[in-house]
Amino acid sequence: MPGPHDPHSGRPPRDLKSGQPTLRDVAERAGVSAMTASRVLRDDPQVLPATRERVRAAAEALGYRPNEVARSLRLGRGTGLVGLVVTNLANPFYSRLALGVDSVVAEHGLKTVIGNTGQDADVERGLVADLLARRVDGIIAVPAGADQRHLAAAVADGVPVVLASRPPEGFAADCVLVDDFGGARDATARLLERGHRRIGFLGSPPAVHTGTERLRGYAAALAAAGLTVDPLLVRQGQTEPHEATRAAAGLLALPDPPTALFCSNNRNTIGAFRALRATDVRSRDGAHVALAGFDDFELADVLGLPLTLVAYDSDEVGRAAGRLLADRLHTTAAGPPRQIVVPTSLVEYGT
């Protein structure tokens, strides 16, 4: 009875580590040396036609696939992999960013490996270390916080790094940002133009660059109208809609509640909408509490509530990051770090 590695058993022998047939398995089945099998699979024209046919038939029968990563490293080329590290793939912004990155790097023959940190800096450090161990050609990251020493170390080791949505801290690197300050300022100013003077703010954790810049834009619009930020109207730290719902409900339950809410991202806007629907709080003149937010999102037009949103092309954030990284990978000259700022605009729904 043939054994599990008998070339005529009909069962492909497997690499015990990977579970896949190896080059040595192909050579054994074809009755040639591993070197000859390798030459055939590299399309060496000096191998006899009959031998080429036998080796290729053996490879097909076994389902053999060459290890392209190992082969590229042996040839002195990159792995063809790009690491993408984001904070929350459940947020449509990051899924659209990932699609934008992938659409660009794919044009350069690269594949994207995505890791999700859950806004946890320790998880991020582990993901970056793992990507570097896998010899990725470059990394695009949305940092979870201000401690970016692991990314700085990757740059120092010669791995191109591009940051998206948040700038580098303590080291030089290319980055793609959204006009967080300008978009928040414009949305808050729109609420002020409509007569609102008590405007609540719902934002992400203070350590997050986007949350800080959007709070700064909110404050700048108030200052331009001769108003100051009331700390009682500011709630920060919400990363998921259910947290934002509780925060918004707290604002609406104040003795002198806000007549409008500005939310610094789509998760907070969704949570605030649910709080407004649940409480139906109205201002002294009987009007519904107005709602504005940063990030346009799907179905915003069918919520049945007047809504002002800061819109921008989230795919373009990813595409721009992909272009910056591809340029670094194809250019030997270092060059100074580059920064791209994606513009914003206001869209109105239900007005």
Coordinates of C-alpha atoms in Angstrom, one line a residue:
M1 CA 0.0 0.0 0.0
P2 CA 1.5 3.4 -0.9
G3 CA 2.4 5.7 2.0
P4 CA 1.3 9.3 2.4
H5 CA 4.3 10.6 0.5
D6 CA 4.2 8.0 -2.3
P7 CA 4.3 10.0 -5.6
H8 CA 1.7 7.7 -7.1
S9 CA -0.7 7.6 -4.1
G10 CA -2.9 10.4 -5.6
R11 CA -2.7 12.2 -2.3
P12 CA -0.6 15.4 -2.3
P13 CA 2.1 15.4 0.4
R14 CA 2.0 18.4 2.6
D15 CA 4.4 20.7 4.3
L16 CA 3.8 20.0 8.0
K17 CA 4.0 23.7 8.9
S18 CA 2.0 25.3 6.2
G19 CA -0.2 22.4 5.1
Q20 CA 0.8 23.1 1.5
P21 CA 2.8 20.9 -0.9
T22 CA 6.4 22.0 -1.2
L23 CA 8.8 22.3 -4.1
R24 CA 10.5 19.1 -2.9
D25 CA 7.2 17.3 -3.1
V26 CA 6.8 18.5 -6.7
A27 CA 10.3 17.3 -7.6
E28 CA 9.7 13.9 -6.0
R29 CA 6.5 13.4 -7.9
A30 CA 8.1 14.4 -11.2
G31 CA 11.2 12.3 -10.5
V32 CA 13.7 15.2 -10.8
S33 CA 15.9 17.2 -8.4
A34 CA 14.5 20.2 -6.4
M35 CA 16.9 22.4 -8.4
T36 CA 15.5 21.2 -11.7
A37 CA 11.9 21.7 -10.4
S38 CA 12.8 25.2 -9.4
R39 CA 14.3 26.0 -12.8
V40 CA 11.1 24.8 -14.5
L41 CA 8.9 26.9 -12.3
R42 CA 11.1 29.9 -13.0
D43 CA 10.6 29.3 -16.7
D44 CA 14.2 28.5 -17.4
P45 CA 14.3 27.9 -21.2
Q46 CA 17.3 25.5 -20.9
V47 CA 15.3 22.7 -19.3
L48 CA 14.2 20.0 -21.7
P49 CA 10.6 20.2 -22.9
A50 CA 9.7 16.8 -21.6
T51 CA 11.1 17.6 -18.1
R52 CA 9.2 20.9 -18.1
E53 CA 5.9 19.2 -18.9
R54 CA 6.5 16.5 -16.2
V55 CA 7.3 19.1 -13.5
R56 CA 4.3 21.3 -14.4
A57 CA 2.0 18.4 -14.4
A58 CA 3.2 17.4 -11.0
A59 CA 2.8 20.9 -9.6
E60 CA -0.8 21.1 -11.0
A61 CA -1.7 17.6 -9.6
L62 CA -0.4 18.6 -6.1
G63 CA -1.9 22.1 -6.1
Y64 CA 1.5 23.6 -5.6
R65 CA 1.7 27.4 -5.2
P66 CA 5.1 29.1 -5.0
N67 CA 5.8 31.2 -1.9
E68 CA 6.0 34.6 -3.6
V69 CA 7.0 36.4 -0.4
A70 CA 10.0 34.2 0.2
R71 CA 10.9 34.3 -3.5
S72 CA 10.8 38.1 -3.6
L73 CA 13.0 38.3 -0.5
R74 CA 15.6 35.9 -2.0
L75 CA 15.6 38.0 -5.2
G76 CA 16.2 41.2 -3.1
R77 CA 12.7 42.6 -3.9
G78 CA 10.0 43.6 -1.4
T79 CA 7.1 41.4 -0.3
G80 CA 4.5 43.3 -2.3
L81 CA 2.5 43.8 0.9
V82 CA 1.4 47.1 2.4
G83 CA 0.2 47.3 6.0
L84 CA -2.9 49.4 6.8
V85 CA -3.6 50.0 10.5
V86 CA -6.9 51.7 11.5
T87 CA -8.8 52.4 14.7
N88 CA -12.3 51.1 14.0
L89 CA -13.3 49.2 10.9
A90 CA -16.9 49.4 12.1
N91 CA -16.9 53.1 11.3
P92 CA -17.7 53.6 7.6
F93 CA -15.0 56.3 7.4
Y94 CA -12.3 53.7 7.9
S95 CA -13.8 51.1 5.6
R96 CA -14.0 53.8 2.9
L97 CA -10.4 54.9 3.6
A98 CA -9.3 51.2 3.3
L99 CA -11.0 50.9 -0.1
G100 CA -9.3 54.1 -1.2
V101 CA -5.8 52.8 -0.1
D102 CA -6.4 49.4 -1.8
S103 CA -7.6 50.9 -5.1
V104 CA -4.3 52.8 -5.4
V105 CA -1.7 50.3 -4.2
A106 CA -3.3 47.6 -6.3
E107 CA -2.4 49.6 -9.4
H108 CA 1.2 49.2 -8.3
G109 CA 1.0 45.5 -7.9
L110 CA 0.7 45.7 -4.1
K111 CA -1.7 44.0 -1.7
T112 CA -3.1 45.4 1.5
V113 CA -3.0 43.7 4.9
I114 CA -5.5 45.4 7.3
G115 CA -5.3 45.5 11.1
N116 CA -7.8 47.0 13.5
T117 CA -6.7 48.5 16.8
G118 CA -10.0 49.4 18.5
Q119 CA -8.4 52.7 19.5
D120 CA -5.9 50.7 21.7
A121 CA -2.3 52.0 21.5
D122 CA -0.9 48.6 22.8
V123 CA -2.8 46.7 20.2
E124 CA -1.5 49.2 17.6
R125 CA 2.1 48.6 18.7
G126 CA 1.6 44.9 18.4
L127 CA 0.1 45.1 14.9
V128 CA 2.9 47.3 13.7
A129 CA 5.5 44.9 15.1
D130 CA 3.8 42.0 13.4
L131 CA 3.6 43.8 10.1
L132 CA 7.3 44.7 10.3
A133 CA 8.1 41.0 11.1
R134 CA 6.2 40.1 7.9
R135 CA 8.5 42.5 6.0
V136 CA 5.8 44.7 4.6
D137 CA 7.0 47.2 2.0
G138 CA 5.3 50.1 3.8
I139 CA 2.7 51.1 6.4
I140 CA -0.3 53.4 6.3
A141 CA -1.6 54.1 9.8
V142 CA -4.3 56.0 11.6
P143 CA -2.6 56.3 15.0
A144 CA -4.6 55.6 18.2
G145 CA -2.8 58.3 20.2
A146 CA 0.1 60.7 20.5
D147 CA 2.6 58.0 21.4
Q148 CA 3.9 57.0 18.0
R149 CA 7.4 55.8 18.8
H150 CA 6.8 52.4 17.2
L151 CA 6.0 54.2 13.9
A152 CA 9.0 56.5 14.3
A153 CA 11.2 53.3 14.8
A154 CA 9.8 51.8 11.6
V155 CA 10.7 55.0 9.7
A156 CA 14.2 54.9 11.2
D157 CA 14.6 51.3 10.0
G158 CA 13.8 52.4 6.4
V159 CA 10.2 51.4 6.2
P160 CA 8.1 54.1 4.5
V161 CA 5.2 55.2 6.8
V162 CA 2.2 57.4 5.8
L163 CA -0.2 58.6 8.5
A164 CA -3.9 59.2 7.6
S165 CA -6.4 61.4 9.5
R166 CA -3.8 62.3 12.2
P167 CA -0.4 63.9 11.9
P168 CA 2.9 62.4 13.0
E169 CA 4.1 63.2 16.6
G170 CA 7.8 63.4 17.3
F171 CA 9.0 62.3 13.9
A172 CA 8.8 63.2 10.2
A173 CA 6.5 61.3 7.9
D174 CA 4.0 62.0 5.0
C175 CA 0.4 62.4 6.1
V176 CA -3.1 63.0 4.8
L177 CA -5.5 65.0 6.9
V178 CA -9.0 66.3 6.7
D179 CA -9.7 70.0 7.3
D180 CA -11.0 69.2 10.8
F181 CA -10.8 72.7 12.2
G182 CA -12.4 74.4 9.2
G183 CA -15.2 71.9 8.8
A184 CA -16.2 72.1 12.5
R185 CA -16.0 75.9 12.5
D186 CA -18.2 76.1 9.4
A187 CA -20.8 73.7 10.8
T188 CA -21.0 75.5 14.2
A189 CA -21.2 78.9 12.4
R190 CA -24.2 77.6 10.4
L191 CA -26.0 76.8 13.7
L192 CA -25.1 80.3 15.0
E193 CA -26.4 81.9 11.8
R194 CA -29.8 80.2 12.6
G195 CA -30.0 81.9 16.0
H196 CA -28.6 79.2 18.3
R197 CA -26.5 80.4 21.2
R198 CA -26.4 77.3 23.4
I199 CA -24.7 74.7 21.3
G200 CA -23.7 71.4 22.8
F201 CA -20.5 69.5 21.7
L202 CA -20.2 65.7 21.5
G203 CA -16.7 64.5 20.7
S204 CA -14.2 61.7 20.6
P205 CA -11.5 61.3 23.3
P206 CA -9.4 64.4 23.9
A207 CA -6.2 62.5 22.9
V208 CA -7.5 62.0 19.4
H209 CA -6.2 64.7 17.0
T210 CA -9.5 64.9 15.0
G211 CA -11.5 65.4 18.2
T212 CA -9.1 68.1 19.4
E213 CA -9.1 70.0 16.1
R214 CA -12.9 69.8 15.8
L215 CA -13.4 71.1 19.3
R216 CA -11.0 74.0 18.4
G217 CA -13.1 74.7 15.3
Y218 CA -16.3 74.7 17.4
A219 CA -14.7 77.1 19.9
A220 CA -13.4 79.4 17.1
A221 CA -16.9 79.8 15.7
L222 CA -18.3 80.6 19.1
A223 CA -15.6 83.2 19.7
A224 CA -16.3 84.8 16.3
A225 CA -19.9 85.3 17.5
G226 CA -18.8 86.8 20.8
L227 CA -19.5 83.6 22.8
T228 CA -17.3 81.4 25.0
V229 CA -17.3 77.6 25.4
D230 CA -19.5 76.5 28.3
P231 CA -17.8 73.4 29.8
L232 CA -21.3 72.1 30.9
L233 CA -22.2 71.8 27.2
V234 CA -19.1 69.7 26.2
R235 CA -19.0 65.9 26.3
Q236 CA -15.9 64.1 25.1
G237 CA -14.8 60.5 25.0
Q238 CA -17.6 58.8 23.1
T239 CA -16.4 56.4 20.4
E240 CA -19.7 54.4 19.8
P241 CA -23.3 55.5 19.2
H242 CA -24.7 54.1 22.5
E243 CA -22.1 56.2 24.4
A244 CA -23.1 59.3 22.4
T245 CA -26.8 58.6 23.1
R246 CA -26.1 58.7 26.9
A247 CA -24.0 61.8 26.5
A248 CA -26.6 63.6 24.4
A249 CA -29.3 62.6 26.8
G250 CA -27.3 64.2 29.6
L251 CA -27.0 67.5 27.8
L252 CA -30.7 67.5 26.9
A253 CA -31.6 66.9 30.6
L254 CA -29.8 70.0 31.8
P255 CA -32.0 72.7 33.5
D256 CA -31.0 75.0 30.6
P257 CA -30.4 72.5 27.7
P258 CA -28.7 73.4 24.4
T259 CA -30.9 74.3 21.5
A260 CA -28.5 72.7 19.1
L261 CA -25.8 69.9 19.1
F262 CA -22.6 69.7 17.1
C263 CA -21.1 66.2 16.9
S264 CA -17.5 65.7 16.0
N265 CA -18.0 62.4 14.1
N266 CA -20.6 60.2 12.6
R267 CA -20.8 57.8 15.6
N268 CA -21.7 60.7 17.8
T269 CA -24.2 62.1 15.4
I270 CA -26.0 58.8 15.2
G271 CA -26.1 58.6 19.0
A272 CA -27.3 62.1 19.3
F273 CA -30.1 61.5 16.8
R274 CA -31.3 58.5 18.9
A275 CA -31.3 60.7 22.0
L276 CA -33.3 63.4 20.2
R277 CA -35.9 60.9 19.0
A278 CA -36.2 59.4 22.4
T279 CA -36.7 62.6 24.4
D280 CA -38.2 65.0 21.8
V281 CA -36.8 68.0 23.8
R282 CA -37.7 71.3 22.4
S283 CA -36.4 74.8 22.9
R284 CA -38.5 77.5 24.7
D285 CA -40.1 78.6 21.4
G286 CA -41.2 75.0 20.7
A287 CA -38.6 74.2 18.0
H288 CA -36.8 70.9 17.8
V289 CA -33.2 70.8 18.9
A290 CA -31.0 71.3 15.8
L291 CA -28.3 68.8 14.9
A292 CA -25.0 69.2 13.1
G293 CA -22.2 66.7 12.7
F294 CA -18.9 66.0 11.1
D295 CA -18.9 63.1 8.5
D296 CA -21.6 62.5 6.0
F297 CA -23.1 59.0 6.3
E298 CA -25.4 56.6 4.6
L299 CA -29.2 57.2 5.2
A300 CA -28.6 60.7 6.7
D301 CA -31.1 62.0 4.1
V302 CA -33.9 59.8 5.4
L303 CA -33.7 60.5 9.1
G304 CA -36.6 63.0 8.9
L305 CA -34.7 65.6 10.9
P306 CA -33.1 68.8 9.8
L307 CA -29.4 67.9 9.7
T308 CA -26.2 69.8 8.8
L309 CA -23.2 67.6 8.0
V310 CA -19.6 68.3 7.2
A311 CA -18.8 66.2 4.1
Y312 CA -15.6 65.2 2.4
D313 CA -14.3 62.4 0.2
S314 CA -13.2 59.7 2.7
D315 CA -12.1 57.5 -0.2
E316 CA -9.8 60.3 -1.3
V317 CA -8.1 60.3 2.1
G318 CA -7.2 56.6 1.5
R319 CA -6.2 57.2 -2.2
A320 CA -4.0 60.2 -1.3
A321 CA -2.3 58.1 1.4
G322 CA -1.8 55.3 -1.1
R323 CA -0.3 57.6 -3.6
L324 CA 2.1 59.1 -1.1
L325 CA 3.3 55.6 0.0
A326 CA 3.6 54.3 -3.6
D327 CA 5.7 57.4 -4.5
R328 CA 8.0 56.7 -1.5
L329 CA 8.4 53.0 -2.6
H330 CA 9.3 54.0 -6.2
T331 CA 11.5 56.9 -5.3
T332 CA 15.0 56.5 -4.0
A333 CA 15.4 60.1 -2.9
A334 CA 14.2 60.8 0.7
G335 CA 12.8 64.2 0.2
P336 CA 11.0 66.3 2.9
P337 CA 7.7 65.0 4.5
R338 CA 4.5 66.0 2.6
Q339 CA 1.1 66.9 4.0
I340 CA -2.2 66.7 2.0
V341 CA -5.3 68.3 3.5
V342 CA -8.6 67.0 2.1
P343 CA -11.2 69.9 2.0
T344 CA -14.7 69.8 3.5
S345 CA -18.1 71.2 2.6
L346 CA -21.5 71.5 4.3
V347 CA -24.5 69.5 3.2
E348 CA -28.1 70.0 4.4
Y349 CA -30.7 67.3 4.9
G350 CA -34.4 67.6 5.7
T351 CA -34.5 71.4 5.5

